[in-house]
């Protein structure tokens, strides 16, 4: 598999990161959203990489998006902003949106003028997303939304919200519908602070109390919501795997540099076989994750169903990123335990990868269902 290298976008990303790094560290320390960096990502075309130019995007291919996710993967708060905007919001809009919906939302999202959020999870509906309780009641030419969402990325900074709600609870998953809500409709949000990692990325709750949405803002058809939610997560899982690859690359690069520079027993620690073993295990985890990710992307781009490949890539790469971040700290010794060293942040940031867009347990059940033909997690 030889994906296009996309050297230019990689170089652009590296230059952006060099400039952004000091400011990002401050936003991380303050748990503040890095608006100026997000605006810059928008100007550089990072927030609509694969969106066609006529819809305001950079018009590149999906591999360019993967390249960017790898480059930004070591800066997980920024990587998260990139993937929420594109995998979770722009992808379903492009796939299911009407011409009017695309014209209304895609250009502003692709240019980073506004941010979007993907509202599936609720306090009582996490892994079991189909049990969501948010209701949408039809009233003539609009719907009225009532409910709550939690753990939503971009909740407090987004203007556009993809909200999944039940229009027909009797029909189970087939009674779920996707809506395009806007902050101006009366969507209320509140921040959730104190995360272990992704400290500069926004997370919050969404409150929908009598929010009226015109019927033209249903995405897909009534009852298509769960299908849209799951197909969106397939792309999301690939982007998390690519982000994990980037995190591992950063952890390995930092560990290699440190191992060559740090001396003990009169030699660089890189000369010790047990330190080399850490570095070797890190490299193998990184490359295996990269191959699984590229395999999933290639299948998606051939237009084939890639749910299995996306789950395998997400499961392996997210667990591998945690192993790699652990080893990175081990190579750094006590110094790695201090925030002054970047590997401390990588260790914290790696932790989210096995949790969101389907926990590792859920990925195993998706893979198990493909193997056995039996879904272990249906009601
Ligand atoms: C920082 C952050 C950002 C997020 N961003 C978004 C977002 O933008 N949009 C959105 O909709 N959601 C978002 N989420 C929510 C995320 O997707 C959920 O947290 C995740 O799906 C798990 O749900 P839960 O936290 O309720 O855990 P639970 O579902 O309660 O799971 C708890 C544990 O039980 C296990 N478990 C559950 N069911 C089974 C089963 N059948 N078999 C075996 N084990 C099982 C899980 O694997 C896990 O180990 C975000 C979460 C975080 C932390």
Tab-separated table of C-alpha atoms and ligand atoms in Angstrom:
chain	number	residue	atom	x	y	z
A	1	UNK	CA	0.000	0.000	0.000
A	2	UNK	CA	1.538	3.273	-1.100
A	3	UNK	CA	-0.685	6.205	-0.208
A	4	UNK	CA	0.230	9.598	-1.690
A	5	UNK	CA	2.880	11.244	0.507
A	6	UNK	CA	1.272	14.663	0.624
A	7	UNK	CA	4.623	16.241	1.483
A	8	UNK	CA	3.311	19.771	1.061
A	9	UNK	CA	0.488	19.509	3.552
A	10	UNK	CA	2.775	17.700	5.986
A	11	UNK	CA	5.333	20.512	5.740
A	12	UNK	CA	2.617	23.120	6.131
A	13	UNK	CA	1.402	21.322	9.256
A	14	UNK	CA	4.923	21.146	10.705
A	15	UNK	CA	5.474	24.867	10.152
A	16	UNK	CA	2.102	25.632	11.722
A	17	UNK	CA	2.941	23.452	14.750
A	18	UNK	CA	6.334	25.090	15.268
A	19	UNK	CA	4.580	28.438	15.530
A	20	UNK	CA	1.623	27.101	17.502
A	21	UNK	CA	3.463	25.004	20.094
A	22	UNK	CA	4.283	27.676	22.736
A	23	UNK	CA	0.789	29.156	22.613
A	24	UNK	CA	-0.816	25.713	22.697
A	25	UNK	CA	1.078	24.824	25.884
A	26	UNK	CA	-0.462	27.888	27.552
A	27	UNK	CA	-3.967	27.030	26.421
A	28	UNK	CA	-3.438	23.487	27.731
A	29	UNK	CA	-2.281	24.812	31.117
A	30	UNK	CA	-5.335	27.097	31.349
A	31	UNK	CA	-7.766	24.530	29.908
A	32	UNK	CA	-8.769	27.242	27.448
A	33	UNK	CA	-9.943	26.822	23.868
A	34	UNK	CA	-7.215	27.925	21.400
A	35	UNK	CA	-9.384	30.133	19.158
A	36	UNK	CA	-6.495	31.921	17.365
A	37	UNK	CA	-4.932	28.544	16.470
A	38	UNK	CA	-8.284	27.254	15.245
A	39	UNK	CA	-8.744	30.359	13.077
A	40	UNK	CA	-5.262	29.771	11.639
A	41	UNK	CA	-6.081	26.109	10.926
A	42	UNK	CA	-9.161	27.368	9.093
A	43	UNK	CA	-7.112	29.821	6.992
A	44	UNK	CA	-4.650	27.059	6.099
A	45	UNK	CA	-7.505	24.882	4.865
A	46	UNK	CA	-6.944	22.245	7.571
A	47	UNK	CA	-10.582	22.190	8.676
A	48	UNK	CA	-11.971	21.262	5.270
A	49	UNK	CA	-9.092	19.308	3.738
A	50	UNK	CA	-11.152	16.879	1.665
A	51	UNK	CA	-14.147	19.171	1.146
A	52	UNK	CA	-14.513	20.173	-2.539
A	53	UNK	CA	-13.250	23.670	-3.377
A	54	UNK	CA	-16.678	24.773	-4.620
A	55	UNK	CA	-17.970	24.138	-1.081
A	56	UNK	CA	-15.189	26.152	0.561
A	57	UNK	CA	-12.745	23.312	1.225
A	58	UNK	CA	-9.135	22.678	0.231
A	59	UNK	CA	-10.294	20.092	-2.336
A	60	UNK	CA	-7.596	17.543	-1.464
A	61	UNK	CA	-8.145	13.803	-1.109
A	62	UNK	CA	-8.853	11.765	2.016
A	63	UNK	CA	-5.191	10.709	2.270
A	64	UNK	CA	-4.282	14.368	2.781
A	65	UNK	CA	-6.633	14.391	5.771
A	66	UNK	CA	-4.919	11.275	7.137
A	67	UNK	CA	-1.505	12.908	6.641
A	68	UNK	CA	-2.687	15.958	8.572
A	69	UNK	CA	-4.108	13.851	11.399
A	70	UNK	CA	-0.759	12.072	11.695
A	71	UNK	CA	1.133	15.370	11.802
A	72	UNK	CA	-1.203	16.856	14.411
A	73	UNK	CA	-1.603	13.586	16.342
A	74	UNK	CA	1.062	14.534	18.886
A	75	UNK	CA	-0.959	17.645	19.706
A	76	UNK	CA	-4.160	15.848	20.568
A	77	UNK	CA	-6.250	18.910	21.440
A	78	UNK	CA	-5.668	20.278	17.937
A	79	UNK	CA	-6.054	16.863	16.320
A	80	UNK	CA	-9.364	16.493	18.110
A	81	UNK	CA	-10.640	19.815	16.730
A	82	UNK	CA	-9.629	18.712	13.241
A	83	UNK	CA	-11.366	15.354	13.508
A	84	UNK	CA	-14.592	16.511	15.170
A	85	UNK	CA	-15.080	19.171	12.499
A	86	UNK	CA	-14.348	16.872	9.562
A	87	UNK	CA	-15.066	13.280	10.532
A	88	UNK	CA	-18.048	13.903	12.777
A	89	UNK	CA	-19.731	16.928	11.221
A	90	UNK	CA	-18.624	17.597	7.634
A	91	UNK	CA	-18.580	13.911	6.618
A	92	UNK	CA	-22.267	13.238	7.424
A	93	UNK	CA	-23.244	16.640	5.972
A	94	UNK	CA	-21.511	15.811	2.695
A	95	UNK	CA	-22.928	12.286	2.611
A	96	UNK	CA	-26.535	12.947	3.641
A	97	UNK	CA	-27.115	16.701	3.327
A	98	UNK	CA	-29.505	18.256	0.824
A	99	UNK	CA	-28.074	20.881	-1.548
A	100	UNK	CA	-29.564	23.624	0.659
A	101	UNK	CA	-28.101	22.121	3.829
A	102	UNK	CA	-24.676	21.803	2.230
A	103	UNK	CA	-24.732	25.400	1.003
A	104	UNK	CA	-25.916	26.667	4.371
A	105	UNK	CA	-23.316	24.878	6.519
A	106	UNK	CA	-20.416	23.294	4.644
A	107	UNK	CA	-18.487	26.390	3.395
A	108	UNK	CA	-18.440	28.096	6.796
A	109	UNK	CA	-17.458	24.858	8.549
A	110	UNK	CA	-14.793	23.980	5.961
A	111	UNK	CA	-13.202	27.424	6.267
A	112	UNK	CA	-13.301	27.206	10.066
A	113	UNK	CA	-15.525	30.280	10.386
A	114	UNK	CA	-17.822	28.234	12.606
A	115	UNK	CA	-17.351	24.951	14.425
A	116	UNK	CA	-19.683	21.981	14.544
A	117	UNK	CA	-20.475	19.389	17.211
A	118	UNK	CA	-21.755	15.819	17.099
A	119	UNK	CA	-24.320	15.163	19.816
A	120	UNK	CA	-24.983	11.472	20.343
A	121	UNK	CA	-23.907	10.597	23.907
A	122	UNK	CA	-26.242	11.232	26.831
A	123	UNK	CA	-25.849	10.781	30.596
A	124	UNK	CA	-27.717	7.436	30.414
A	125	UNK	CA	-26.678	6.453	26.880
A	126	UNK	CA	-22.943	6.006	26.266
A	127	UNK	CA	-21.840	2.737	24.638
A	128	UNK	CA	-25.534	1.916	24.300
A	129	UNK	CA	-26.152	4.966	22.116
A	130	UNK	CA	-29.410	3.539	20.735
A	131	UNK	CA	-30.994	3.953	24.183
A	132	UNK	CA	-30.798	7.750	23.919
A	133	UNK	CA	-33.707	9.620	25.476
A	134	UNK	CA	-33.672	12.972	23.695
A	135	UNK	CA	-37.051	13.361	21.984
A	136	UNK	CA	-38.082	15.260	18.876
A	137	UNK	CA	-41.809	15.990	18.626
A	138	UNK	CA	-43.251	16.947	15.257
A	139	UNK	CA	-45.402	20.099	15.249
A	140	UNK	CA	-46.596	21.077	11.760
A	141	UNK	CA	-43.517	22.349	9.838
A	142	UNK	CA	-40.965	21.977	12.622
A	143	UNK	CA	-39.753	19.663	15.392
A	144	UNK	CA	-39.380	20.451	19.087
A	145	UNK	CA	-36.329	18.914	20.781
A	146	UNK	CA	-36.224	17.985	24.468
A	147	UNK	CA	-33.268	16.301	26.133
A	148	UNK	CA	-29.657	16.414	27.245
A	149	UNK	CA	-26.329	15.445	25.736
A	150	UNK	CA	-23.088	15.009	27.618
A	151	UNK	CA	-19.345	14.723	26.876
A	152	UNK	CA	-19.865	16.605	23.616
A	153	UNK	CA	-16.709	17.922	21.952
A	154	UNK	CA	-17.073	21.590	20.861
A	155	UNK	CA	-20.330	21.937	22.842
A	156	UNK	CA	-19.426	25.435	24.032
A	157	UNK	CA	-17.689	26.684	20.905
A	158	UNK	CA	-19.891	25.277	18.128
A	159	UNK	CA	-22.590	27.097	16.194
A	160	UNK	CA	-23.905	23.986	14.420
A	161	UNK	CA	-24.976	20.842	16.257
A	162	UNK	CA	-25.736	17.462	14.761
A	163	UNK	CA	-28.249	16.163	17.281
A	164	UNK	CA	-29.579	12.620	17.408
A	165	UNK	CA	-33.085	12.362	18.871
A	166	UNK	CA	-35.947	9.888	18.968
A	167	UNK	CA	-38.849	10.724	16.711
A	168	UNK	CA	-40.498	7.339	17.170
A	169	UNK	CA	-39.398	5.507	20.340
A	170	UNK	CA	-41.490	2.440	19.420
A	171	UNK	CA	-39.205	1.738	16.474
A	172	UNK	CA	-35.959	1.402	18.488
A	173	UNK	CA	-32.861	2.376	16.504
A	174	UNK	CA	-35.035	2.998	13.423
A	175	UNK	CA	-36.924	5.667	15.367
A	176	UNK	CA	-33.850	7.903	15.717
A	177	UNK	CA	-33.483	11.012	13.529
A	178	UNK	CA	-30.524	13.375	12.969
A	179	UNK	CA	-31.144	17.133	13.206
A	180	UNK	CA	-29.034	20.144	12.311
A	181	UNK	CA	-29.550	22.509	15.219
A	182	UNK	CA	-28.024	25.959	15.533
A	183	UNK	CA	-26.992	27.777	18.690
A	184	UNK	CA	-29.414	30.532	17.718
A	185	UNK	CA	-32.295	28.054	17.929
A	186	UNK	CA	-31.816	28.220	21.700
A	187	UNK	CA	-29.331	25.374	22.229
A	188	UNK	CA	-27.881	25.840	25.724
A	189	UNK	CA	-24.476	24.439	26.684
A	190	UNK	CA	-22.201	24.228	29.692
A	191	UNK	CA	-18.494	23.320	29.923
A	192	UNK	CA	-17.117	20.138	31.493
A	193	UNK	CA	-13.709	21.010	32.921
A	194	UNK	CA	-11.027	18.916	34.634
A	195	UNK	CA	-10.236	16.406	31.895
A	196	UNK	CA	-7.145	14.213	32.229
A	197	UNK	CA	-6.008	15.116	28.719
A	198	UNK	CA	-7.154	17.048	25.626
A	199	UNK	CA	-7.041	20.030	27.936
A	200	UNK	CA	-7.238	22.667	25.222
A	201	UNK	CA	-10.156	20.942	23.497
A	202	UNK	CA	-13.660	21.938	24.499
A	203	UNK	CA	-16.072	19.426	26.027
A	204	UNK	CA	-19.493	20.098	27.465
A	205	UNK	CA	-23.125	19.323	27.981
A	206	UNK	CA	-25.959	20.329	25.671
A	207	UNK	CA	-29.423	21.157	26.968
A	208	UNK	CA	-32.342	21.053	24.569
A	209	UNK	CA	-35.386	22.607	26.180
A	210	UNK	CA	-38.128	23.206	23.645
A	211	UNK	CA	-35.634	23.883	20.842
A	212	UNK	CA	-37.608	24.367	17.608
A	213	UNK	CA	-36.015	23.119	14.406
A	214	UNK	CA	-37.576	23.567	10.939
A	215	UNK	CA	-38.296	20.258	9.227
A	216	UNK	CA	-35.847	21.207	6.446
A	217	UNK	CA	-33.059	20.677	8.958
A	218	UNK	CA	-33.540	16.934	9.321
A	219	UNK	CA	-30.364	15.288	8.009
A	220	UNK	CA	-31.217	12.309	5.797
A	221	UNK	CA	-34.781	11.153	6.390
A	222	UNK	CA	-36.819	10.672	9.538
A	223	UNK	CA	-35.589	7.403	11.122
A	224	UNK	CA	-32.173	7.500	9.408
A	225	UNK	CA	-30.392	8.916	12.464
A	226	UNK	CA	-28.827	5.761	13.848
A	227	UNK	CA	-27.516	4.703	10.449
A	228	UNK	CA	-25.994	8.187	10.038
A	229	UNK	CA	-24.520	8.089	13.555
A	230	UNK	CA	-22.831	4.721	12.990
A	231	UNK	CA	-21.536	5.383	9.469
A	232	UNK	CA	-20.100	8.666	10.757
A	233	UNK	CA	-18.289	6.774	13.501
A	234	UNK	CA	-16.635	4.521	10.898
A	235	UNK	CA	-14.841	7.569	9.489
A	236	UNK	CA	-14.297	8.901	13.005
A	237	UNK	CA	-12.587	5.688	14.060
A	238	UNK	CA	-10.166	5.869	11.147
A	239	UNK	CA	-9.281	9.430	12.061
A	240	UNK	CA	-8.680	8.493	15.689
A	241	UNK	CA	-6.402	5.669	14.550
A	242	UNK	CA	-4.457	8.133	12.352
A	243	UNK	CA	-4.256	10.549	15.286
A	244	UNK	CA	-2.930	7.720	17.481
A	245	UNK	CA	-0.259	6.998	14.854
A	246	UNK	CA	0.797	10.653	15.048
A	247	UNK	CA	0.919	10.528	18.843
A	248	UNK	CA	3.121	7.418	18.708
A	249	UNK	CA	5.431	9.010	16.146
A	250	UNK	CA	5.874	12.044	18.380
A	251	UNK	CA	6.501	9.867	21.464
A	252	UNK	CA	9.085	7.821	19.565
A	253	UNK	CA	10.849	10.868	18.116
A	254	UNK	CA	11.110	12.486	21.556
A	255	UNK	CA	12.266	9.242	23.182
A	256	UNK	CA	14.923	8.601	20.543
A	257	UNK	CA	16.319	12.100	20.888
A	258	UNK	CA	16.326	11.845	24.675
A	259	UNK	CA	17.909	8.371	24.712
A	260	UNK	CA	20.814	9.622	22.611
A	261	UNK	CA	21.375	12.711	24.709
A	262	UNK	CA	20.939	11.332	28.263
A	263	UNK	CA	24.058	9.646	29.665
A	264	UNK	CA	24.267	7.118	32.514
A	265	UNK	CA	27.055	4.700	33.375
A	266	UNK	CA	29.263	6.747	31.061
A	267	UNK	CA	27.205	6.012	27.937
A	268	UNK	CA	24.082	7.368	26.246
A	269	UNK	CA	21.117	5.375	27.559
A	270	UNK	CA	20.321	4.555	23.878
A	271	UNK	CA	23.310	2.180	24.065
A	272	UNK	CA	21.560	-0.071	26.602
A	273	UNK	CA	19.752	-3.059	25.146
A	274	UNK	CA	16.762	-2.675	27.449
A	275	UNK	CA	16.278	0.928	26.321
A	276	UNK	CA	16.582	-0.199	22.701
A	277	UNK	CA	13.922	-2.833	23.435
A	278	UNK	CA	11.532	-0.040	24.485
A	279	UNK	CA	12.294	1.878	21.306
A	280	UNK	CA	11.883	-1.230	19.150
A	281	UNK	CA	8.507	-2.116	20.695
A	282	UNK	CA	7.379	1.487	20.164
A	283	UNK	CA	8.378	1.377	16.507
A	284	UNK	CA	6.559	-1.915	15.870
A	285	UNK	CA	3.361	-0.672	17.577
A	286	UNK	CA	3.564	2.505	15.505
A	287	UNK	CA	4.075	0.821	12.146
A	288	UNK	CA	1.484	-1.914	12.757
A	289	UNK	CA	-1.055	0.781	13.658
A	290	UNK	CA	-0.167	2.754	10.560
A	291	UNK	CA	-0.727	-0.271	8.310
A	292	UNK	CA	-4.090	-1.106	9.892
A	293	UNK	CA	-5.139	2.529	9.477
A	294	UNK	CA	-4.061	2.668	5.832
A	295	UNK	CA	-5.832	-0.641	5.167
A	296	UNK	CA	-9.097	0.828	6.500
A	297	UNK	CA	-8.656	4.035	4.467
A	298	UNK	CA	-7.921	2.082	1.268
A	299	UNK	CA	-11.082	0.025	1.723
A	300	UNK	CA	-13.161	3.145	2.376
A	301	UNK	CA	-11.771	4.768	-0.760
A	302	UNK	CA	-12.609	1.684	-2.840
A	303	UNK	CA	-16.206	2.328	-1.810
A	304	UNK	CA	-16.433	-0.937	0.142
A	305	UNK	CA	-17.865	-1.427	3.614
A	306	UNK	CA	-15.003	-0.809	6.077
A	307	UNK	CA	-16.631	-1.003	9.526
A	308	UNK	CA	-14.494	-4.018	10.484
A	309	UNK	CA	-11.231	-2.455	9.285
A	310	UNK	CA	-12.029	0.862	11.015
A	311	UNK	CA	-12.722	-0.933	14.309
A	312	UNK	CA	-9.550	-3.025	14.062
A	313	UNK	CA	-7.442	0.053	13.325
A	314	UNK	CA	-9.060	2.065	16.131
A	315	UNK	CA	-8.756	-0.769	18.673
A	316	UNK	CA	-5.141	-1.579	17.907
A	317	UNK	CA	-3.850	1.966	17.425
A	318	UNK	CA	-5.549	3.398	20.510
A	319	UNK	CA	-4.280	0.626	22.790
A	320	UNK	CA	-0.850	0.807	21.135
A	321	UNK	CA	-0.698	4.578	21.709
A	322	UNK	CA	-1.151	3.973	25.426
A	323	UNK	CA	1.632	1.365	25.459
A	324	UNK	CA	3.902	3.674	23.483
A	325	UNK	CA	3.218	6.700	25.717
A	326	UNK	CA	3.968	4.524	28.770
A	327	UNK	CA	7.281	3.445	27.263
A	328	UNK	CA	8.117	7.041	26.305
A	329	UNK	CA	7.932	8.022	29.965
A	330	UNK	CA	9.983	4.965	30.937
A	331	UNK	CA	12.733	6.033	28.542
A	332	UNK	CA	12.666	9.552	30.002
A	333	UNK	CA	12.925	8.215	33.570
A	334	UNK	CA	11.862	10.629	36.328
A	335	UNK	CA	12.056	13.572	33.955
A	336	UNK	CA	9.160	12.133	31.970
A	337	UNK	CA	6.975	12.418	35.053
A	338	UNK	CA	7.137	16.200	34.858
A	339	UNK	CA	4.850	18.275	32.642
A	340	UNK	CA	7.893	20.194	31.443
A	341	UNK	CA	8.597	17.167	29.258
A	342	UNK	CA	6.118	16.683	26.454
A	343	UNK	CA	5.846	12.929	26.983
A	344	UNK	CA	3.837	13.615	30.155
A	345	UNK	CA	1.145	15.287	28.035
A	346	UNK	CA	1.295	12.517	25.431
A	347	UNK	CA	0.663	9.976	28.198
A	348	UNK	CA	-2.405	11.901	29.394
A	349	UNK	CA	-3.658	12.579	25.869
A	350	UNK	CA	-3.318	8.937	24.792
A	351	UNK	CA	-5.841	7.869	27.409
A	352	UNK	CA	-8.925	9.226	25.641
A	353	UNK	CA	-8.254	7.179	22.512
A	354	UNK	CA	-9.520	3.888	23.967
A	355	UNK	CA	-12.659	5.584	25.305
A	356	UNK	CA	-14.425	7.741	22.769
A	357	UNK	CA	-16.053	6.869	19.443
A	358	UNK	CA	-16.560	3.412	20.883
A	359	UNK	CA	-14.501	2.032	23.777
A	360	UNK	CA	-12.003	-0.768	23.147
A	361	UNK	CA	-14.595	-3.201	24.503
A	362	UNK	CA	-17.142	-2.000	21.942
A	363	UNK	CA	-14.582	-2.312	19.111
A	364	UNK	CA	-13.996	-5.928	20.181
A	365	UNK	CA	-17.740	-6.566	20.038
A	366	UNK	CA	-17.945	-5.014	16.558
A	367	UNK	CA	-15.069	-7.238	15.401
A	368	UNK	CA	-16.612	-10.241	17.180
A	369	UNK	CA	-19.937	-9.629	15.442
A	370	UNK	CA	-18.190	-9.652	12.055
A	371	UNK	CA	-16.453	-12.917	12.899
A	372	UNK	CA	-19.398	-14.781	14.390
A	373	UNK	CA	-22.399	-13.125	12.800
A	374	UNK	CA	-23.734	-12.630	16.345
A	375	UNK	CA	-24.123	-9.129	17.807
A	376	UNK	CA	-23.276	-9.428	21.511
A	377	UNK	CA	-24.430	-5.913	22.259
A	378	UNK	CA	-27.984	-5.643	20.962
A	379	UNK	CA	-30.965	-5.404	23.271
B	1	LIG	C1	-13.346	13.949	26.069
B	1	LIG	C2	-14.538	13.273	25.486
B	1	LIG	C3	-15.076	13.745	24.302
B	1	LIG	C4	-16.216	13.138	23.753
B	1	LIG	N1	-16.771	13.659	22.625
B	1	LIG	C5	-17.983	13.182	22.198
B	1	LIG	C6	-18.686	13.836	21.128
B	1	LIG	O1	-18.200	14.792	20.526
B	1	LIG	N2	-19.926	13.356	20.801
B	1	LIG	C7	-20.507	12.301	21.430
B	1	LIG	O2	-21.636	11.950	21.091
B	1	LIG	N3	-19.856	11.658	22.437
B	1	LIG	C8	-18.609	12.079	22.840
B	1	LIG	N4	-17.955	11.458	23.884
B	1	LIG	C9	-18.598	10.321	24.556
B	1	LIG	C10	-17.903	8.989	24.328
B	1	LIG	O3	-18.119	8.545	23.011
B	1	LIG	C11	-18.429	8.011	25.409
B	1	LIG	O4	-17.816	8.404	26.631
B	1	LIG	C12	-18.148	6.570	25.085
B	1	LIG	O5	-18.948	6.157	23.999
B	1	LIG	C13	-18.425	5.630	26.263
B	1	LIG	O6	-19.636	5.883	26.871
B	1	LIG	P1	-19.706	6.094	28.465
B	1	LIG	O7	-18.652	7.074	28.820
B	1	LIG	O8	-21.099	6.396	28.845
B	1	LIG	O9	-19.249	4.703	29.080
B	1	LIG	P2	-20.170	3.391	29.314
B	1	LIG	O10	-20.908	3.037	28.081
B	1	LIG	O11	-20.942	3.559	30.573
B	1	LIG	O12	-19.038	2.288	29.527
B	1	LIG	C14	-18.380	2.050	30.785
B	1	LIG	C15	-17.553	0.779	30.628
B	1	LIG	O13	-18.426	-0.330	30.342
B	1	LIG	C16	-18.023	-0.969	29.156
B	1	LIG	N5	-19.182	-1.500	28.432
B	1	LIG	C17	-20.351	-0.862	28.123
B	1	LIG	N6	-21.153	-1.689	27.434
B	1	LIG	C18	-20.483	-2.849	27.282
B	1	LIG	C19	-20.757	-4.100	26.663
B	1	LIG	N7	-21.910	-4.314	26.021
B	1	LIG	N8	-19.818	-5.069	26.727
B	1	LIG	C20	-18.638	-4.864	27.348
B	1	LIG	N9	-18.311	-3.710	27.949
B	1	LIG	C21	-19.209	-2.731	27.926
B	1	LIG	C22	-17.302	0.120	28.352
B	1	LIG	O14	-16.457	-0.435	27.368
B	1	LIG	C23	-16.565	0.840	29.449
B	1	LIG	O15	-15.395	0.133	29.770
B	1	LIG	C24	-16.785	12.014	24.411
B	1	LIG	C25	-16.210	11.531	25.595
B	1	LIG	C26	-15.114	12.137	26.135
B	1	LIG	C27	-14.546	11.600	27.426
